[in-house]
Amino acid sequence: MTEILMPVRLSDSIAATLASRYTLHRLWEAKDQQTLLADIAPRIEAIVTAGSILASGMSFMVDAAFIQRFPKLKLIANHGVGYDTIDAAFAATRGIMVTNTPDVLTEETADTAFGLVLNTVREFPAAERYLRAGQWLGGPYRLTASLRGNTMGILGLGRIGKAIAKRGEAFGLRIAYCGRSQQADVDYPYYATPQALAAACDILVVAAPGGVQTRNIIDAEVLKALGPRGFLINIARGTLVDEPALIAALRDGTIAGAGLDVFAQEPKVPDAFLSLDNVVLLPHVGSASIETRQAMADLLIANVDAYATGGQLLTPVAECMLARPPEQ
Ligand code: NAP
């Protein structure tokens, strides 16, 4: 029977389904993880993990050193579209396939992004705090900025970025974008750098992948370019934003506000954010609806089943597309 390692806790239903079909090793439950790993590593064919850890509150790097511990490893299945905690390029060189869960979470995550846009620009959470504190009795909540007529700049116009753009157009926003290259079939204005995009937009939405290539891509210079009437929204990964620079920019009015679903050291959120009123904070709930999480779980399990039955993997990541299918 195929032996699978789950290094971190995913949902109980994913673990139960996998355990009913395969031999599942729950690493996070082991008292002595190194002893367990030494025992099972020679037999493990698949690792099932998640980039942002759903239940355990800790992330786990499936890096080259970890991957090399498993001589029979053929599949790393990720719960989530972002797989920046997996060294997929290294895995591909070893003929190990990596799968993720794209598309099924696109609309949910775009909804979350747009919820953050509305809440940040129109200050709904702060207005609600005002009401709950009884301050309305003393006068109306202050007027806020508006969405219409402004430009939304999207850093990373991929599946989720495009779904956010569609919502932005419906709300009367102009759309612009930045990526590593201009997309031939996209009519939105293209900016070659995050700084140029920030200078051209009012609401900068970050929707590009995490990882070394995008670390701190939103830095002090980008925030300065966004300007005192600008808003930053991040639903991608916390690592894309230089958090100390963002805290300074929110404090001194370099930008107007921010809406964040993701943080560099989840689930730890810098205290400075908690004490600022011009930032809206969410605990990484981008895809966190019952239906979407079920669809992600189904796709994750379908990839494992495809591997175990010698079928075609449903959603291999780009780094593995050119790699040969795993030998059984
Ligand atoms: P996707 O379709 O692959 O889109 C990613 C986009 O980012 C592409 O358009 C790509 O365009 C661009 N990009 C890649 N590298 C870049 C770089 N170095 N600089 C600028 N742009 C770059 O992925 P997706 O499905 O939309 O997901 C995007 C990300 O959202 C995921 O990686 C994940 O981390 C995050 N996410 C978060 C949540 C949440 O719960 N908050 C939920 C789902 C996803 P080019 O190739 O042209 O550069």
CSV table of C-alpha atoms and ligand atoms in Angstrom, one decimal:
chain,number,residue,atom,x,y,z
A,1,MET,CA,0.0,0.0,0.0
A,2,THR,CA,1.2,3.5,-0.8
A,3,GLU,CA,2.8,5.2,2.2
A,4,ILE,CA,2.1,8.9,2.6
A,5,LEU,CA,3.6,11.4,5.0
A,6,MET,CA,1.5,14.3,6.2
A,7,PRO,CA,4.1,16.6,8.0
A,8,VAL,CA,1.5,19.1,9.2
A,9,ARG,CA,-2.1,18.8,10.3
A,10,LEU,CA,-4.6,19.3,7.4
A,11,SER,CA,-8.4,18.9,7.9
A,12,ASP,CA,-9.5,15.8,9.8
A,13,SER,CA,-11.6,14.7,6.8
A,14,ILE,CA,-8.6,14.9,4.4
A,15,ALA,CA,-6.6,12.8,6.9
A,16,ALA,CA,-9.5,10.3,7.3
A,17,THR,CA,-10.0,9.9,3.6
A,18,LEU,CA,-6.3,9.3,2.9
A,19,ALA,CA,-6.0,6.9,5.9
A,20,SER,CA,-8.9,4.9,4.6
A,21,ARG,CA,-7.1,4.3,1.2
A,22,TYR,CA,-3.4,4.5,2.1
A,23,THR,CA,-0.9,4.1,5.0
A,24,LEU,CA,-0.9,7.6,6.4
A,25,HIS,CA,1.8,8.9,8.8
A,26,ARG,CA,0.9,12.0,10.7
A,27,LEU,CA,4.3,13.5,11.5
A,28,TRP,CA,2.9,16.3,13.7
A,29,GLU,CA,1.5,13.8,16.1
A,30,ALA,CA,4.7,11.9,16.7
A,31,LYS,CA,6.4,12.5,20.0
A,32,ASP,CA,9.8,11.9,18.4
A,33,GLN,CA,9.6,13.1,14.8
A,34,GLN,CA,13.1,12.3,13.9
A,35,THR,CA,12.8,8.7,15.0
A,36,LEU,CA,9.5,8.3,13.1
A,37,LEU,CA,11.1,9.9,10.0
A,38,ALA,CA,14.2,7.6,10.2
A,39,ASP,CA,11.8,4.6,10.3
A,40,ILE,CA,9.4,5.5,7.5
A,41,ALA,CA,11.5,7.7,5.1
A,42,PRO,CA,12.7,4.7,3.0
A,43,ARG,CA,9.0,3.8,2.3
A,44,ILE,CA,7.3,7.1,1.7
A,45,GLU,CA,6.1,7.7,-1.9
A,46,ALA,CA,4.0,10.8,-1.3
A,47,ILE,CA,4.0,13.9,0.9
A,48,VAL,CA,0.7,15.7,1.5
A,49,THR,CA,1.2,19.3,2.8
A,50,ALA,CA,-0.1,22.9,2.7
A,51,GLY,CA,1.7,26.2,2.1
A,52,SER,CA,-0.3,28.0,4.7
A,53,ILE,CA,-1.1,25.7,7.5
A,54,LEU,CA,-4.8,25.4,8.2
A,55,ALA,CA,-5.1,23.9,11.6
A,56,SER,CA,-1.8,23.6,13.3
A,57,GLY,CA,-0.7,27.2,12.9
A,58,MET,CA,2.8,26.4,11.8
A,59,SER,CA,4.3,26.2,8.3
A,60,PHE,CA,6.6,23.4,7.2
A,61,MET,CA,9.3,23.8,4.6
A,62,VAL,CA,9.5,20.9,2.1
A,63,ASP,CA,12.9,22.0,0.9
A,64,ALA,CA,15.7,20.2,-0.9
A,65,ALA,CA,17.2,18.8,2.3
A,66,PHE,CA,13.8,17.4,3.4
A,67,ILE,CA,12.9,16.0,0.0
A,68,GLN,CA,16.3,14.1,-0.2
A,69,ARG,CA,15.4,12.1,2.9
A,70,PHE,CA,12.8,10.1,0.9
A,71,PRO,CA,14.5,7.9,-1.7
A,72,LYS,CA,11.1,6.5,-3.0
A,73,LEU,CA,9.3,9.9,-3.0
A,74,LYS,CA,7.4,10.5,-6.3
A,75,LEU,CA,4.6,13.0,-5.3
A,76,ILE,CA,4.3,16.1,-3.2
A,77,ALA,CA,0.6,17.2,-3.1
A,78,ASN,CA,-0.1,20.7,-1.8
A,79,HIS,CA,-3.4,21.8,-0.3
A,80,GLY,CA,-3.6,25.3,-1.8
A,81,VAL,CA,-2.5,27.0,-5.0
A,82,GLY,CA,0.6,28.7,-3.5
A,83,TYR,CA,3.4,26.2,-3.0
A,84,ASP,CA,6.2,28.5,-1.9
A,85,THR,CA,6.9,26.2,1.0
A,86,ILE,CA,7.9,23.4,-1.4
A,87,ASP,CA,11.1,23.5,-3.5
A,88,ALA,CA,9.3,22.4,-6.7
A,89,ALA,CA,12.2,23.2,-8.9
A,90,PHE,CA,14.4,20.8,-7.0
A,91,ALA,CA,11.7,18.2,-6.9
A,92,ALA,CA,11.3,18.4,-10.7
A,93,THR,CA,15.0,17.7,-11.1
A,94,ARG,CA,14.5,14.4,-9.2
A,95,GLY,CA,11.4,13.4,-11.2
A,96,ILE,CA,9.2,14.1,-8.2
A,97,MET,CA,5.9,15.6,-9.2
A,98,VAL,CA,4.4,18.5,-7.2
A,99,THR,CA,0.6,19.2,-7.4
A,100,ASN,CA,-1.4,22.2,-6.1
A,101,THR,CA,-5.1,23.1,-6.1
A,102,PRO,CA,-5.6,26.0,-8.6
A,103,ASP,CA,-8.8,27.3,-10.0
A,104,VAL,CA,-11.2,25.9,-7.4
A,105,LEU,CA,-10.2,28.7,-5.0
A,106,THR,CA,-9.9,31.5,-7.5
A,107,GLU,CA,-13.4,33.1,-7.0
A,108,GLU,CA,-13.4,32.8,-3.2
A,109,THR,CA,-10.0,34.4,-2.9
A,110,ALA,CA,-11.0,37.2,-5.3
A,111,ASP,CA,-14.1,37.7,-3.1
A,112,THR,CA,-11.9,38.0,-0.1
A,113,ALA,CA,-9.6,40.5,-1.9
A,114,PHE,CA,-12.6,42.6,-2.8
A,115,GLY,CA,-14.0,42.4,0.7
A,116,LEU,CA,-10.7,43.8,1.9
A,117,VAL,CA,-10.8,46.5,-0.8
A,118,LEU,CA,-14.2,47.7,0.4
A,119,ASN,CA,-13.4,47.4,4.1
A,120,THR,CA,-10.1,49.3,3.7
A,121,VAL,CA,-11.2,52.1,1.4
A,122,ARG,CA,-14.7,52.6,3.0
A,123,GLU,CA,-13.4,51.8,6.5
A,124,PHE,CA,-16.4,49.6,7.4
A,125,PRO,CA,-14.7,47.7,10.3
A,126,ALA,CA,-13.6,51.0,11.9
A,127,ALA,CA,-17.1,52.4,11.3
A,128,GLU,CA,-18.6,49.3,13.0
A,129,ARG,CA,-16.2,49.7,16.0
A,130,TYR,CA,-17.4,53.4,16.2
A,131,LEU,CA,-21.0,52.3,16.4
A,132,ARG,CA,-20.3,49.5,18.9
A,133,ALA,CA,-18.4,52.0,21.1
A,134,GLY,CA,-21.5,54.2,21.2
A,135,GLN,CA,-19.7,57.0,19.4
A,136,TRP,CA,-22.5,57.4,16.8
A,137,LEU,CA,-24.6,59.0,19.5
A,138,GLY,CA,-22.0,61.9,19.5
A,139,GLY,CA,-22.1,62.4,15.7
A,140,PRO,CA,-21.8,60.6,12.3
A,141,TYR,CA,-18.7,58.6,11.3
A,142,ARG,CA,-16.3,60.5,9.2
A,143,LEU,CA,-16.5,60.5,5.4
A,144,THR,CA,-14.2,58.1,3.6
A,145,ALA,CA,-12.5,57.8,0.2
A,146,SER,CA,-14.6,56.3,-2.6
A,147,LEU,CA,-13.9,53.5,-5.1
A,148,ARG,CA,-15.3,54.9,-8.3
A,149,GLY,CA,-13.1,56.6,-10.8
A,150,ASN,CA,-9.9,55.2,-9.2
A,151,THR,CA,-7.4,52.8,-10.6
A,152,MET,CA,-6.8,49.4,-9.2
A,153,GLY,CA,-3.3,48.1,-9.9
A,154,ILE,CA,-2.9,44.3,-9.7
A,155,LEU,CA,0.6,42.9,-9.1
A,156,GLY,CA,0.3,39.3,-10.5
A,157,LEU,CA,-2.5,39.2,-13.0
A,158,GLY,CA,-3.0,35.5,-13.0
A,159,ARG,CA,-6.1,33.4,-12.2
A,160,ILE,CA,-6.9,35.3,-9.0
A,161,GLY,CA,-5.6,38.6,-10.2
A,162,LYS,CA,-8.0,38.5,-13.2
A,163,ALA,CA,-11.0,37.5,-11.0
A,164,ILE,CA,-10.2,40.6,-8.8
A,165,ALA,CA,-9.9,42.7,-12.0
A,166,LYS,CA,-13.4,41.6,-13.1
A,167,ARG,CA,-14.8,42.6,-9.7
A,168,GLY,CA,-12.9,45.9,-9.9
A,169,GLU,CA,-14.4,46.7,-13.3
A,170,ALA,CA,-17.9,46.0,-11.9
A,171,PHE,CA,-17.2,48.6,-9.2
A,172,GLY,CA,-16.2,51.3,-11.7
A,173,LEU,CA,-12.5,51.0,-11.2
A,174,ARG,CA,-9.9,51.3,-14.0
A,175,ILE,CA,-7.5,48.3,-14.0
A,176,ALA,CA,-3.7,48.2,-14.6
A,177,TYR,CA,-1.3,45.4,-13.9
A,178,CYS,CA,2.3,44.3,-13.4
A,179,GLY,CA,3.9,40.9,-13.9
A,180,ARG,CA,7.2,39.6,-15.2
A,181,SER,CA,6.0,40.2,-18.7
A,182,GLN,CA,3.2,41.8,-20.6
A,183,GLN,CA,0.3,39.5,-21.5
A,184,ALA,CA,-0.6,39.6,-25.2
A,185,ASP,CA,-4.3,38.9,-24.7
A,186,VAL,CA,-4.8,41.5,-21.9
A,187,ASP,CA,-5.9,45.1,-22.7
A,188,TYR,CA,-5.3,46.6,-19.3
A,189,PRO,CA,-2.3,49.0,-19.2
A,190,TYR,CA,0.9,47.1,-18.2
A,191,TYR,CA,3.7,48.4,-15.9
A,192,ALA,CA,7.0,46.7,-15.9
A,193,THR,CA,7.8,47.3,-12.2
A,194,PRO,CA,5.8,47.3,-9.0
A,195,GLN,CA,7.0,50.9,-8.4
A,196,ALA,CA,5.7,52.1,-11.7
A,197,LEU,CA,2.4,50.3,-11.1
A,198,ALA,CA,2.1,51.8,-7.6
A,199,ALA,CA,2.7,55.3,-9.0
A,200,ALA,CA,-0.1,54.8,-11.5
A,201,CYS,CA,-2.8,53.4,-9.2
A,202,ASP,CA,-4.8,54.2,-6.1
A,203,ILE,CA,-5.4,50.7,-4.8
A,204,LEU,CA,-2.5,48.3,-5.2
A,205,VAL,CA,-3.6,44.6,-4.9
A,206,VAL,CA,-0.9,42.0,-4.5
A,207,ALA,CA,-1.8,38.6,-6.1
A,208,ALA,CA,1.6,37.2,-7.2
A,209,PRO,CA,3.2,34.0,-5.7
A,210,GLY,CA,5.4,34.0,-2.6
A,211,GLY,CA,9.0,32.7,-2.6
A,212,VAL,CA,12.5,34.1,-3.0
A,213,GLN,CA,11.7,35.9,-6.3
A,214,THR,CA,9.0,38.1,-4.8
A,215,ARG,CA,10.3,38.6,-1.2
A,216,ASN,CA,9.8,42.2,-0.1
A,217,ILE,CA,8.8,43.2,-3.6
A,218,ILE,CA,6.5,45.7,-2.0
A,219,ASP,CA,9.1,47.9,-0.2
A,220,ALA,CA,9.4,51.4,1.1
A,221,GLU,CA,9.9,52.8,-2.5
A,222,VAL,CA,6.8,51.1,-3.8
A,223,LEU,CA,4.8,52.4,-0.9
A,224,LYS,CA,6.1,55.9,-1.4
A,225,ALA,CA,5.1,55.7,-5.1
A,226,LEU,CA,1.6,54.5,-4.0
A,227,GLY,CA,1.3,57.8,-2.1
A,228,PRO,CA,-0.8,59.3,0.7
A,229,ARG,CA,-4.1,58.6,-1.0
A,230,GLY,CA,-3.1,55.1,-1.9
A,231,PHE,CA,-4.2,51.7,-0.4
A,232,LEU,CA,-2.4,48.4,-0.3
A,233,ILE,CA,-4.3,45.1,-0.4
A,234,ASN,CA,-2.4,41.8,0.1
A,235,ILE,CA,-4.1,38.4,-0.4
A,236,ALA,CA,-1.0,36.7,-1.8
A,237,ARG,CA,1.7,35.9,0.8
A,238,GLY,CA,3.0,38.0,3.7
A,239,THR,CA,6.6,37.6,2.4
A,240,LEU,CA,5.9,39.9,-0.6
A,241,VAL,CA,5.6,42.9,1.7
A,242,ASP,CA,8.4,44.5,3.7
A,243,GLU,CA,6.3,44.6,6.9
A,244,PRO,CA,8.4,47.1,8.9
A,245,ALA,CA,8.3,49.4,5.8
A,246,LEU,CA,4.5,49.0,5.6
A,247,ILE,CA,4.1,49.7,9.3
A,248,ALA,CA,6.1,52.9,8.9
A,249,ALA,CA,4.2,53.9,5.9
A,250,LEU,CA,0.8,53.4,7.7
A,251,ARG,CA,2.1,55.3,10.7
A,252,ASP,CA,3.4,58.4,8.9
A,253,GLY,CA,0.8,58.7,6.2
A,254,THR,CA,3.0,57.6,3.4
A,255,ILE,CA,0.0,55.6,2.3
A,256,ALA,CA,-3.7,55.9,3.4
A,257,GLY,CA,-4.4,52.4,4.5
A,258,ALA,CA,-3.9,48.7,4.0
A,259,GLY,CA,-5.9,45.5,4.0
A,260,LEU,CA,-4.0,42.3,4.7
A,261,ASP,CA,-5.1,38.6,4.7
A,262,VAL,CA,-1.5,37.3,4.9
A,263,PHE,CA,1.5,38.0,7.0
A,264,ALA,CA,5.2,37.1,7.0
A,265,GLN,CA,5.2,35.0,10.2
A,266,GLU,CA,1.7,33.5,10.3
A,267,PRO,CA,-0.1,33.2,12.6
A,268,LYS,CA,2.0,35.8,14.4
A,269,VAL,CA,0.9,39.4,13.4
A,270,PRO,CA,3.2,42.3,14.4
A,271,ASP,CA,1.7,44.2,17.4
A,272,ALA,CA,2.2,47.4,15.4
A,273,PHE,CA,-0.5,46.4,13.0
A,274,LEU,CA,-3.0,45.7,15.8
A,275,SER,CA,-2.6,49.2,17.2
A,276,LEU,CA,-3.1,51.0,13.8
A,277,ASP,CA,-6.6,52.0,12.8
A,278,ASN,CA,-5.9,52.4,9.1
A,279,VAL,CA,-5.2,48.7,8.5
A,280,VAL,CA,-7.8,45.9,8.1
A,281,LEU,CA,-6.5,42.5,9.2
A,282,LEU,CA,-7.8,39.0,8.3
A,283,PRO,CA,-6.4,35.7,9.6
A,284,HIS,CA,-5.5,34.2,6.1
A,285,VAL,CA,-9.1,33.4,5.2
A,286,GLY,CA,-8.8,33.9,1.4
A,287,SER,CA,-10.1,30.5,0.4
A,288,ALA,CA,-11.7,29.7,3.8
A,289,SER,CA,-15.3,28.8,2.9
A,290,ILE,CA,-16.8,25.4,3.5
A,291,GLU,CA,-17.4,24.8,-0.2
A,292,THR,CA,-14.1,26.0,-1.5
A,293,ARG,CA,-12.1,24.1,1.2
A,294,GLN,CA,-14.0,21.0,0.2
A,295,ALA,CA,-13.2,21.5,-3.4
A,296,MET,CA,-9.5,22.0,-2.6
A,297,ALA,CA,-9.6,18.8,-0.5
A,298,ASP,CA,-11.2,16.9,-3.3
A,299,LEU,CA,-8.6,18.0,-5.8
A,300,LEU,CA,-5.7,17.2,-3.4
A,301,ILE,CA,-7.1,13.7,-2.9
A,302,ALA,CA,-7.8,13.2,-6.6
A,303,ASN,CA,-4.1,14.0,-7.3
A,304,VAL,CA,-3.0,11.4,-4.7
A,305,ASP,CA,-5.4,8.8,-6.1
A,306,ALA,CA,-4.2,9.5,-9.7
A,307,TYR,CA,-0.6,8.9,-8.6
A,308,ALA,CA,-1.5,5.7,-6.7
A,309,THR,CA,-3.5,4.3,-9.6
A,310,GLY,CA,-0.9,5.2,-12.2
A,311,GLY,CA,-3.2,7.8,-13.7
A,312,GLN,CA,-2.5,11.3,-15.0
A,313,LEU,CA,-2.1,13.9,-12.3
A,314,LEU,CA,-4.8,16.6,-12.5
A,315,THR,CA,-2.9,19.7,-11.5
A,316,PRO,CA,0.9,19.4,-11.6
A,317,VAL,CA,2.7,22.8,-11.0
A,318,ALA,CA,4.6,24.5,-13.8
A,319,GLU,CA,8.1,23.4,-12.7
A,320,CYS,CA,7.0,19.7,-13.1
A,321,MET,CA,5.1,20.1,-16.4
A,322,LEU,CA,8.2,19.2,-18.4
A,323,ALA,CA,9.3,16.5,-16.0
A,324,ARG,CA,8.4,12.9,-16.8
A,325,PRO,CA,5.4,11.3,-15.0
A,326,PRO,CA,6.5,9.4,-11.9
A,327,GLU,CA,7.5,5.8,-12.4
A,328,GLN,CA,5.3,3.5,-10.3
B,1,NAP,P1,-1.3,32.3,-10.9
B,1,NAP,O1,-2.5,32.1,-11.8
B,1,NAP,O2,0.0,31.5,-11.2
B,1,NAP,O3,-0.9,33.9,-11.0
B,1,NAP,C1,0.2,34.4,-10.5
B,1,NAP,C2,0.5,35.7,-11.2
B,1,NAP,O4,1.7,36.3,-10.7
B,1,NAP,C3,0.8,35.5,-12.7
B,1,NAP,O5,0.0,36.3,-13.5
B,1,NAP,C4,2.3,35.8,-12.9
B,1,NAP,O6,2.5,36.5,-14.1
B,1,NAP,C5,2.6,36.7,-11.7
B,1,NAP,N1,3.9,36.6,-11.2
B,1,NAP,C6,4.7,35.5,-11.0
B,1,NAP,N2,5.9,35.8,-10.5
B,1,NAP,C7,5.9,37.2,-10.5
B,1,NAP,C8,6.9,38.1,-10.1
B,1,NAP,N3,8.1,37.7,-9.7
B,1,NAP,N4,6.6,39.4,-10.1
B,1,NAP,C9,5.4,39.8,-10.5
B,1,NAP,N5,4.4,39.0,-10.9
B,1,NAP,C10,4.7,37.7,-10.9
B,1,NAP,O7,-1.7,32.1,-9.4
B,1,NAP,P2,-3.1,32.3,-8.7
B,1,NAP,O8,-3.9,31.1,-8.7
B,1,NAP,O9,-3.7,33.6,-9.2
B,1,NAP,O10,-2.6,32.6,-7.2
B,1,NAP,C11,-1.7,33.6,-6.9
B,1,NAP,C12,-1.2,33.5,-5.4
B,1,NAP,O11,-2.2,33.9,-4.5
B,1,NAP,C13,-0.8,32.1,-5.0
B,1,NAP,O12,0.6,31.9,-5.4
B,1,NAP,C14,-1.0,32.1,-3.5
B,1,NAP,O13,0.2,32.4,-2.8
B,1,NAP,C15,-1.9,33.3,-3.3
B,1,NAP,N6,-3.2,32.8,-2.7
B,1,NAP,C16,-3.6,33.3,-1.4
B,1,NAP,C17,-4.8,32.8,-0.9
B,1,NAP,C18,-5.2,33.3,0.5
B,1,NAP,O14,-5.8,32.6,1.2
B,1,NAP,N7,-4.9,34.5,0.8
B,1,NAP,C19,-5.6,31.9,-1.6
B,1,NAP,C20,-5.2,31.5,-2.8
B,1,NAP,C21,-4.0,32.0,-3.4
B,1,NAP,P3,3.8,36.4,-14.9
B,1,NAP,O15,4.1,35.0,-15.1
B,1,NAP,O16,3.5,37.2,-16.2
B,1,NAP,O17,4.9,37.2,-14.1
